[in-house]
Short mmCIF file of C-alpha atoms in Angstrom, two decimals:
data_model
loop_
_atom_site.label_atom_id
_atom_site.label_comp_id
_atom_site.label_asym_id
_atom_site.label_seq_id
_atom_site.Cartn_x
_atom_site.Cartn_y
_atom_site.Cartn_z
CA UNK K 1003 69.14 98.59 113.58
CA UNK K 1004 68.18 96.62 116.45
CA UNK K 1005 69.01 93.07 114.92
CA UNK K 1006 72.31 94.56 113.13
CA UNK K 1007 73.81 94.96 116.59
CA UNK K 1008 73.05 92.14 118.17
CA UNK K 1009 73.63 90.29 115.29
CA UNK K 1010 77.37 91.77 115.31
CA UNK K 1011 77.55 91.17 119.23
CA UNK K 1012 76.68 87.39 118.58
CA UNK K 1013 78.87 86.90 115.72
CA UNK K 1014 82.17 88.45 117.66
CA UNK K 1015 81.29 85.81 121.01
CA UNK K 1016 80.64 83.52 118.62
CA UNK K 1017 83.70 83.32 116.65
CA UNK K 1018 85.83 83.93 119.74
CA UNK K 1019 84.30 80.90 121.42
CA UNK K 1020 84.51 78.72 118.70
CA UNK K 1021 88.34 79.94 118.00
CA UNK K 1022 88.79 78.62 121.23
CA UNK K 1023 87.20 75.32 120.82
CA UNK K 1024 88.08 74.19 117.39
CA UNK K 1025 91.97 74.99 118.31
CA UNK K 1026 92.61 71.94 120.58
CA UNK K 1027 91.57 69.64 117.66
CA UNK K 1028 93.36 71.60 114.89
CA UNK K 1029 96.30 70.67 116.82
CA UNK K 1030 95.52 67.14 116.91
CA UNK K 1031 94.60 66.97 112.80
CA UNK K 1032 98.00 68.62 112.54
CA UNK K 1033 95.63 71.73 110.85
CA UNK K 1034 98.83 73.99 112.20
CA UNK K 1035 101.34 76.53 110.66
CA UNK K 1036 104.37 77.33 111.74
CA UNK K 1037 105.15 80.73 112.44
CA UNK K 1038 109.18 81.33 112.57
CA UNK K 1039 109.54 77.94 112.88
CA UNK K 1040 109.50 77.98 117.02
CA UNK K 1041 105.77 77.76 117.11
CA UNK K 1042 102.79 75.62 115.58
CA UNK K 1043 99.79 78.03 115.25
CA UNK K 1044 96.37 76.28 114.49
CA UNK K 1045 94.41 77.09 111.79
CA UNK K 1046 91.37 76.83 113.32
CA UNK K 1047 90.43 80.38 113.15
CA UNK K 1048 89.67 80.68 109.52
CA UNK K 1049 86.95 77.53 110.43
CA UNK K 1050 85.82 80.02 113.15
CA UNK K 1051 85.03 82.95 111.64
CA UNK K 1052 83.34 80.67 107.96
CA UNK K 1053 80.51 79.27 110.61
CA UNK K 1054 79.99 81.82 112.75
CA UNK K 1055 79.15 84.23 109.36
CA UNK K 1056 77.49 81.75 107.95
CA UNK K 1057 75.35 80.59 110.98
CA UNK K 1058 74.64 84.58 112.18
CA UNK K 1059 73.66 86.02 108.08
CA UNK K 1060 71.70 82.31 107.81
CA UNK K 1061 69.43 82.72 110.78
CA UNK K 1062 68.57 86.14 110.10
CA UNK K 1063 67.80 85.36 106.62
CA UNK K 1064 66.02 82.28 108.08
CA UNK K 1065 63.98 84.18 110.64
CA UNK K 1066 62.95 87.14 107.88
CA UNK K 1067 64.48 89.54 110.35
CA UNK K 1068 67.23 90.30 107.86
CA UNK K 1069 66.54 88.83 104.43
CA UNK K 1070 69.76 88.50 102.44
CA UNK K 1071 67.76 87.84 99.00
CA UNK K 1072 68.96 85.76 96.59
CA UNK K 1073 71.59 87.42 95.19
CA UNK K 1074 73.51 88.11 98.52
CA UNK K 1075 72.46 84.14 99.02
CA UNK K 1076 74.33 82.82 96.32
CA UNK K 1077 77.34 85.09 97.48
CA UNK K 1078 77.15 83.96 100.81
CA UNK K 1079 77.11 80.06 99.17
CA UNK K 1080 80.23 80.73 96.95
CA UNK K 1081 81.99 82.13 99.49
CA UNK K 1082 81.34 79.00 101.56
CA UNK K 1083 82.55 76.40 98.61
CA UNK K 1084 85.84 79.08 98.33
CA UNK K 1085 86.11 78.24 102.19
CA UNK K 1086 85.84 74.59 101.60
CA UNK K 1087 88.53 74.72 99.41
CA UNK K 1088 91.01 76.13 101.28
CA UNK K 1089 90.31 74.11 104.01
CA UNK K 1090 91.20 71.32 101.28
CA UNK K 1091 94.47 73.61 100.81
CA UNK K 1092 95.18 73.77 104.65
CA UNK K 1093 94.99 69.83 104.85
CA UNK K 1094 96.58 68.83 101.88
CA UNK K 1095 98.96 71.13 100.11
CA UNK K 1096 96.28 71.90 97.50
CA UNK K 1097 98.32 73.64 94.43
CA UNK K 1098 98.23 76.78 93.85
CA UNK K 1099 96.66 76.94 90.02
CA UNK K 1100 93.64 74.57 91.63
CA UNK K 1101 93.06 77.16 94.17
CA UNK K 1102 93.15 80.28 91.15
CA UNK K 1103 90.97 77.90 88.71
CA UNK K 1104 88.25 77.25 92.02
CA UNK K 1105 88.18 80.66 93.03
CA UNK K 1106 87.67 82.27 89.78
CA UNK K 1107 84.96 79.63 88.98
CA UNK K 1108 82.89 80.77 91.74
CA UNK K 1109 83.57 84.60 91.46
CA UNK K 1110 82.11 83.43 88.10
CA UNK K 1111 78.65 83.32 89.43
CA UNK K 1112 78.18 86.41 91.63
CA UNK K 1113 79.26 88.93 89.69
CA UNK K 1114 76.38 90.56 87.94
CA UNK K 1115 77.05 90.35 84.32
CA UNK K 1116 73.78 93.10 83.72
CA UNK K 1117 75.08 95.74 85.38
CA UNK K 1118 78.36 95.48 84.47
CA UNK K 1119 78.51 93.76 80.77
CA UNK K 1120 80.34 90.89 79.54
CA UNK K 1121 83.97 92.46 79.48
CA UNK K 1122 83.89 94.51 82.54
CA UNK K 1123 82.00 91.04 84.29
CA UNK K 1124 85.35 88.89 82.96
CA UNK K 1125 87.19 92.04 84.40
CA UNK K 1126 85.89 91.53 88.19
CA UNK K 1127 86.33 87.66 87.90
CA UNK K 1128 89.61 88.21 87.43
CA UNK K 1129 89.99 90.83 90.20
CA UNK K 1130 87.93 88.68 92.34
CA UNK K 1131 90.10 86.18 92.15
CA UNK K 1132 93.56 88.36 92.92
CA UNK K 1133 91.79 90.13 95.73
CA UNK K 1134 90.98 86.34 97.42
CA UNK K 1135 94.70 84.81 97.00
CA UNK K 1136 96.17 88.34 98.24
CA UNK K 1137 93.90 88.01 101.49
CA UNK K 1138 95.15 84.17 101.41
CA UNK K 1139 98.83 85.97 101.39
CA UNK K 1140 98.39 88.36 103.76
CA UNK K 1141 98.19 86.07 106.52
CA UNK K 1142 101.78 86.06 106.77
CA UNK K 1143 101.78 87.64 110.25
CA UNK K 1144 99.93 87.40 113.10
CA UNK K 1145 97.09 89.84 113.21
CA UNK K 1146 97.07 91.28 109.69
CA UNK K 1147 94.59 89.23 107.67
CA UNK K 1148 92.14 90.05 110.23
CA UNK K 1149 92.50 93.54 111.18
CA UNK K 1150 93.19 94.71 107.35
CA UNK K 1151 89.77 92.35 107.03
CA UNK K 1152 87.79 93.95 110.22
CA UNK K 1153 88.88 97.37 108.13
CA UNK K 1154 87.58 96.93 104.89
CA UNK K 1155 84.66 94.89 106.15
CA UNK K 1156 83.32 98.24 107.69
CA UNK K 1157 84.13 100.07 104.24
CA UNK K 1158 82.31 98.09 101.94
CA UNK K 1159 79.39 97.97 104.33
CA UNK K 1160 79.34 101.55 104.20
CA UNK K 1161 79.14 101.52 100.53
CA UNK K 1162 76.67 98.44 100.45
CA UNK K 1163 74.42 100.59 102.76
CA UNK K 1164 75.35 103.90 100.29
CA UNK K 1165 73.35 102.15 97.83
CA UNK K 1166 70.42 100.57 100.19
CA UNK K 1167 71.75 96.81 99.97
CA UNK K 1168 70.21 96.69 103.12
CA UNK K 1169 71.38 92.38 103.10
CA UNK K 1170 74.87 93.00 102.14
CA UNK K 1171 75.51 95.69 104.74
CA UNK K 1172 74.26 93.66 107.46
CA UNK K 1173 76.34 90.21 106.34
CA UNK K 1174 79.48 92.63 106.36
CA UNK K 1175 79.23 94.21 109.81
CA UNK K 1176 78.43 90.03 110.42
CA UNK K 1177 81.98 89.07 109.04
CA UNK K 1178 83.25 92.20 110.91
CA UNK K 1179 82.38 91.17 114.14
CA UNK K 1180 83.41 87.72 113.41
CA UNK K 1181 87.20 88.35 112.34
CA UNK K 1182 86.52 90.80 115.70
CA UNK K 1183 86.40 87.88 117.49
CA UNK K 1184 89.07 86.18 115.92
CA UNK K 1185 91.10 88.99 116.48
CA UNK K 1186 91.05 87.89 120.30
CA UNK K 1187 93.14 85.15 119.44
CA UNK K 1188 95.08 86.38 116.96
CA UNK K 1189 96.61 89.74 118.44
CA UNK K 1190 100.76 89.41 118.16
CA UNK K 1191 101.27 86.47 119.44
CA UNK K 1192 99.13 84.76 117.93
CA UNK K 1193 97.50 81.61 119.53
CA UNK K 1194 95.03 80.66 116.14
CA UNK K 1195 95.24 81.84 112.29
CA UNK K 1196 92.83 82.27 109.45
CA UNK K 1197 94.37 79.87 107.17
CA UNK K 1198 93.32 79.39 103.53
CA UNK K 1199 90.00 78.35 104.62
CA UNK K 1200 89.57 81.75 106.65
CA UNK K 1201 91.70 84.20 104.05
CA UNK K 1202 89.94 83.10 101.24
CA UNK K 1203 86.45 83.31 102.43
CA UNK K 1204 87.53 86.71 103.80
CA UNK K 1205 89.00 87.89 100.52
CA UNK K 1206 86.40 86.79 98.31
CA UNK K 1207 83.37 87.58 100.38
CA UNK K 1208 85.22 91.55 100.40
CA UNK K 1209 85.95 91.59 97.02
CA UNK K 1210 82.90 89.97 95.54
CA UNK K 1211 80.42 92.68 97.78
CA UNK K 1212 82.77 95.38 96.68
CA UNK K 1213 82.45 94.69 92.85
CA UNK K 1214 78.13 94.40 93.51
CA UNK K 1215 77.93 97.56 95.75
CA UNK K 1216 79.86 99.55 92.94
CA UNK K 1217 78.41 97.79 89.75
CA UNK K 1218 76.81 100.19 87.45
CA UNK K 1219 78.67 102.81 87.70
CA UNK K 1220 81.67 104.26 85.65
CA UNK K 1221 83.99 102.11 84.75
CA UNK K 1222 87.10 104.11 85.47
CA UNK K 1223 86.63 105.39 88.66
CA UNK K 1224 84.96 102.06 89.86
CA UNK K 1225 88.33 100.81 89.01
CA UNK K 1226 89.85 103.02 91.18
CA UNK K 1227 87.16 102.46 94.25
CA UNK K 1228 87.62 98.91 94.15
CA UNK K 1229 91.85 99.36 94.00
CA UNK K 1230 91.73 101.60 97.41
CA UNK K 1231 88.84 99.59 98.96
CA UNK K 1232 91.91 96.62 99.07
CA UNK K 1233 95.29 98.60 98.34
CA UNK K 1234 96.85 97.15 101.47
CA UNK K 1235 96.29 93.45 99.87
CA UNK K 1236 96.91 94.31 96.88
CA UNK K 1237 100.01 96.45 98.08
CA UNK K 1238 101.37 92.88 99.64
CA UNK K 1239 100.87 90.77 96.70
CA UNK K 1240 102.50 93.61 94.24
CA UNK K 1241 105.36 93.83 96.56
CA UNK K 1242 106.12 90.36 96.68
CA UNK K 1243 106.03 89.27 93.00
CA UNK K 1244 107.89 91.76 91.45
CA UNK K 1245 110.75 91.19 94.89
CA UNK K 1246 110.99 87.61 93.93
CA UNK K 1247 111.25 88.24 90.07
CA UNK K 1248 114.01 90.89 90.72
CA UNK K 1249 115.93 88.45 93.11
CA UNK K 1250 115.33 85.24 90.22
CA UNK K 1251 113.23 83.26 92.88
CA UNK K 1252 110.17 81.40 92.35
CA UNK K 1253 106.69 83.28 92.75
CA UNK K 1254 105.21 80.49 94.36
CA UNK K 1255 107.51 79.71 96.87
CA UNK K 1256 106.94 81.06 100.25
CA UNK K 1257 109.29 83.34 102.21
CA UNK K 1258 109.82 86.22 104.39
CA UNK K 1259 109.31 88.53 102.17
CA UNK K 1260 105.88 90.47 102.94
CA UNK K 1261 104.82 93.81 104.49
CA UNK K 1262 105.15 92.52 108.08
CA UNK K 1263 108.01 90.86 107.69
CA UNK K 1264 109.93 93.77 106.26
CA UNK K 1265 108.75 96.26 109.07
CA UNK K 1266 110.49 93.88 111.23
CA UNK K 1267 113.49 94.44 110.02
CA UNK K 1268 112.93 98.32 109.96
CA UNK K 1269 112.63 97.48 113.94
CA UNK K 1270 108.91 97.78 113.69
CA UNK K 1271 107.44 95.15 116.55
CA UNK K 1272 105.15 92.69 115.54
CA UNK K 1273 101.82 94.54 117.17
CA UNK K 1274 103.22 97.59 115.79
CA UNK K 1275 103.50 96.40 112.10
CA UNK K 1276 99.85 95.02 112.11
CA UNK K 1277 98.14 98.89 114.11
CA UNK K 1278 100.70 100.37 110.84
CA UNK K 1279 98.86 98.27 107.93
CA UNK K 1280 95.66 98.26 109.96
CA UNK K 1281 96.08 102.28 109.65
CA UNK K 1282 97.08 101.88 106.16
CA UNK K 1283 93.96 99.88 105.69
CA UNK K 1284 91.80 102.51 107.25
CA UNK K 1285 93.15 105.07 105.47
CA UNK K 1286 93.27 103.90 102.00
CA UNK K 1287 89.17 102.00 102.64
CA UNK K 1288 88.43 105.87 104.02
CA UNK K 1289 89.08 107.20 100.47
CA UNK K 1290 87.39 104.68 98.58
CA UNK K 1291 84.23 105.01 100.53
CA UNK K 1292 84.25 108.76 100.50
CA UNK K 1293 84.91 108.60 96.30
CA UNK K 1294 81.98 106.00 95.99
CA UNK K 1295 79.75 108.11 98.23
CA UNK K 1296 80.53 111.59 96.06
CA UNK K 1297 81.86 113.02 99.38
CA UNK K 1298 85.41 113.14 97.66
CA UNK K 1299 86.52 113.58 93.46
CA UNK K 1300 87.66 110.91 91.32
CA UNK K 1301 91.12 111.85 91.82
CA UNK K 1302 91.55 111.28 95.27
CA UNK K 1303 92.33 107.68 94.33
CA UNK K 1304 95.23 108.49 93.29
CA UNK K 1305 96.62 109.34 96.38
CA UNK K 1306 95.92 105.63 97.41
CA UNK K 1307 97.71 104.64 94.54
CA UNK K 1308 100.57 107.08 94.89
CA UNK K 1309 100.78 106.01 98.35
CA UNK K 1310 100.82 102.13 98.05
CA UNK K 1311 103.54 102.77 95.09
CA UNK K 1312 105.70 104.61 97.40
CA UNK K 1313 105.48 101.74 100.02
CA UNK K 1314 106.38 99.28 97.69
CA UNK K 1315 109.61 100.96 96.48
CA UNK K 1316 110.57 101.46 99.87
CA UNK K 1317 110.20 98.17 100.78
CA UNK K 1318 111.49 96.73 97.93
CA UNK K 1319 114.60 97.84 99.27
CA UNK K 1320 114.62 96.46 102.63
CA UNK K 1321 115.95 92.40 102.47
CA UNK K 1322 113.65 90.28 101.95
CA UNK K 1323 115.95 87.13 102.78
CA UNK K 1324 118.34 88.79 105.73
CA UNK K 1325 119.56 85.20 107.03
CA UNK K 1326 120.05 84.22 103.38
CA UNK K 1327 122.01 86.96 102.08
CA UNK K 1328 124.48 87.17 105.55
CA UNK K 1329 125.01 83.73 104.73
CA UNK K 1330 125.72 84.07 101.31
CA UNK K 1331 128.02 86.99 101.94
CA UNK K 1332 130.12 84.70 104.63
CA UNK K 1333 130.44 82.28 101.99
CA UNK K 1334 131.90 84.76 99.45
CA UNK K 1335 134.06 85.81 102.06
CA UNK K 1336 135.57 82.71 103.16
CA UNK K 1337 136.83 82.05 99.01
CA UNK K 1338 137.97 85.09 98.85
CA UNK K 1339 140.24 85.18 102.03
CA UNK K 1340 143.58 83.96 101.84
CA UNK K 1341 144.33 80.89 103.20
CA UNK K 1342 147.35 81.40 105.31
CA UNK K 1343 150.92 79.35 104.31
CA UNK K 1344 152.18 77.02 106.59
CA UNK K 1345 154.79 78.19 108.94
CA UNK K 1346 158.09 76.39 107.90
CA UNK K 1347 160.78 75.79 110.77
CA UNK K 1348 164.18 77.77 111.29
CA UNK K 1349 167.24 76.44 110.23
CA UNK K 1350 168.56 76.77 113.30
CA UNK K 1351 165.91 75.85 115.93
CA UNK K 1352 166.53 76.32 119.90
CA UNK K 1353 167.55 72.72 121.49
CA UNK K 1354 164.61 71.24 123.66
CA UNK K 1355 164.79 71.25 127.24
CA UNK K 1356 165.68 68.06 127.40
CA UNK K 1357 168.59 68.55 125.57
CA UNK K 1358 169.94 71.82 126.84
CA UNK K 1359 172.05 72.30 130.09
CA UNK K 1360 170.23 71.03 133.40
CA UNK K 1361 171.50 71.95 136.72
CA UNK K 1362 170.19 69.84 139.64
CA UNK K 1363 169.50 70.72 142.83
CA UNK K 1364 172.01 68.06 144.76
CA UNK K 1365 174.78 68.39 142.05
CA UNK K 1366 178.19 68.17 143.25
CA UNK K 1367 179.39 70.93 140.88
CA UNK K 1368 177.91 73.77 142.48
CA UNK K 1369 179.99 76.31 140.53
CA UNK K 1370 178.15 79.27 138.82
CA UNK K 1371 177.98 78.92 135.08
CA UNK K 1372 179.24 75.38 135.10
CA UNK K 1373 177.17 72.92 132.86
CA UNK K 1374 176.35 69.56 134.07
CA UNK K 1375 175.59 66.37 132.33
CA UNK K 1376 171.90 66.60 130.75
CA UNK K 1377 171.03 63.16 132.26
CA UNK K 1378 168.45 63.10 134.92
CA UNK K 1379 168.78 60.87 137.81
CA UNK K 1380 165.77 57.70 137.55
CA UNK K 1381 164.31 58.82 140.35
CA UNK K 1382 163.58 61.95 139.06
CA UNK K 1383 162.83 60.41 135.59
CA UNK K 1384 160.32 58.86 137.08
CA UNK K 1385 158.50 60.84 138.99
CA UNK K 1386 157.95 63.47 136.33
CA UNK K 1387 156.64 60.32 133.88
#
């Protein structure tokens, strides 16, 4: 009990401190993303919070204070090689199908294939690798990753410690605390991100714990545990991929088309969207820990899932591409509008000034009415050029 809190107190000054430190040379490596395109954000975070979990769950495993075993080892060094290649991603632009095939190689040797069985084992690989690339996607905003992150860290500890994975539990409230201290520099606005290196780590480390805390049970309703445990990543990703198949775009192809971003158009400020899906989060981790724990029935899942379908169709009809589509509708609007006919002149136009009747000052004919000769004196020629 003892080493779990100080072990959570180091790891959130930790990662704080080396946030701090590791941004001014993220900014130098160009390690940056832009964030509305008026501000380069560092990526330095995700770095952060990779060492400082690693360093904190290491020494205590080290020290035989808090033995991870081998298991939670080998999870702890897949996660790692995940993190490695999104920092690959982060530097170079890595593709997207290297990322999927990497990710699902490693989920490929933490998931344990006894307790679970061949098909149900391909099953979490798969899911593994979804739950990873939606974390990677959900840091669209600033805050998000990590407080949807600090969230379900604390749920799947609860259910690691449900089920006396005494090593699991504590490297959990370990990555808590660290995206804790992330969190200092990533609260709206946002002065550091996770990255791919940070997102994926996050992601996998979440999912991959979630799938060994709840192997060996039913099938079904593990289903359903592991689905609320993430719904708010899984929410994002859903919403986004069947948005960009409905509008004909590309599903790779970034845009502002996520959770956050569509709360901002409902008005929603940015710190405001992130407490909404960090209460989302809570809620949604809340039921999956109380169904795992048999404090709650089966069925209470599918209020998550009723839930996270009714955000998603509400969203779905909030723009995803505002600046795009007012564009797009000027455009139609200028071919459509008439382009006005040019005037033609009168038949019988009014005589300049020049021509028309002038009556000067010192004329001699002085009578009212009278027209005088419409030649101007040089002098006066002249001076008015």
């Amino acid at each position: 009990m003892l080493y779990g809190i100080a072990a959570a107190t180091t790891a959130l000054l930790l990662a704080a401190v080396l946030a701090a430190l590791l941004r001014p040379p993220a900014l130098r490596l160009g390690l940056v993303d832009r964030r509305r395109r008026q501000r380069r954000v560092p990526l330095s975070g995700g770095v952060a919070v990779v060492l400082t979990t690693c360093l904190v769950a290491g020494a205590g495993d080290w020290s035989g204070i808090a033995p991870l075993g081998p298991d939670i080892g080998a999870l702890v060094l897949a996660a790692a090689a995940v993190a490695v290649l999104g920092l690959v991603a982060d530097l170079w632009r890595l593709r997207t199908r290297l990322l999927v095939l990497g990710t699902a190689v490693a989920a490929a040797f933490v998931v344990p294939y006894g307790d679970t069985g061949a098909w149900a084992g391909a099953v979490a690989v798969a899911w593994i690798t979804f739950v990873a690339l939606a974390f990677r996607a959900l840091d669209h905003a600033d805050g998000v990753a990590g407080t949807v992150g600090v969230v379900t860290a604390f749920g799947v500890a609860a259910c690691a410690a449900f089920e006396v994975l005494d090593g699991l539990a504590v490297l959990l409230s370990v990555l808590a605390a660290a995206l804790t201290g992330f969190l200092m520099h990533n609260w709206p606005p946002a002065r550091v991100a996770l990255g791919g290196c940070g997102s994926l780590f996050a992601g996998f480390l979440l999912a991959s714990a979630a799938v060994t805390a709840r192997a060996g049970y039913e099938e079904t309703v593990g289903a359903g545990v592991l689905f609320a445990l993430t719904a708010v990543a899984g929410a994002d990703a859903v919403l986004v991929v069947v948005a960009r198949r409905l509008a004909g775009r590309p599903l790779l192809r970034g845009g502002p088309d996520h959770l956050a971003h569509r709360l901002r158009r409902l008005g929603i400020t940015p710190q405001g969207a992130t407490v909404l899906l960090g209460a989302a989060a809570f809620s949604a981790v809340l039921v999956g820990t109380l169904v795992h724990s048999g404090w709650a029935g089966p069925y209470a899942v599918w209020w998550v899932a009723g839930g996270a379908l009714a955000a998603v169709l509400g969203l779905l009809r909030v723009p995803g591409h505002a600046r795009a589509r007012d564009k797009g509708t000027a455009r139609t609007r200028a071919r459509k509008s008439p382009r006005p006919h040019p005037r033609r002149a009168p038949l019988f136009a009014p005589r300049r000034q020049s021509e028309s009747a002038v009556r000067l000052p010192g004329s001699s004919d002085g009578r009212h009415g009278q027209r005088v000769s419409p030649q101007v004196s040089a002098s006066l020629r002249v001076r008015n050029g």
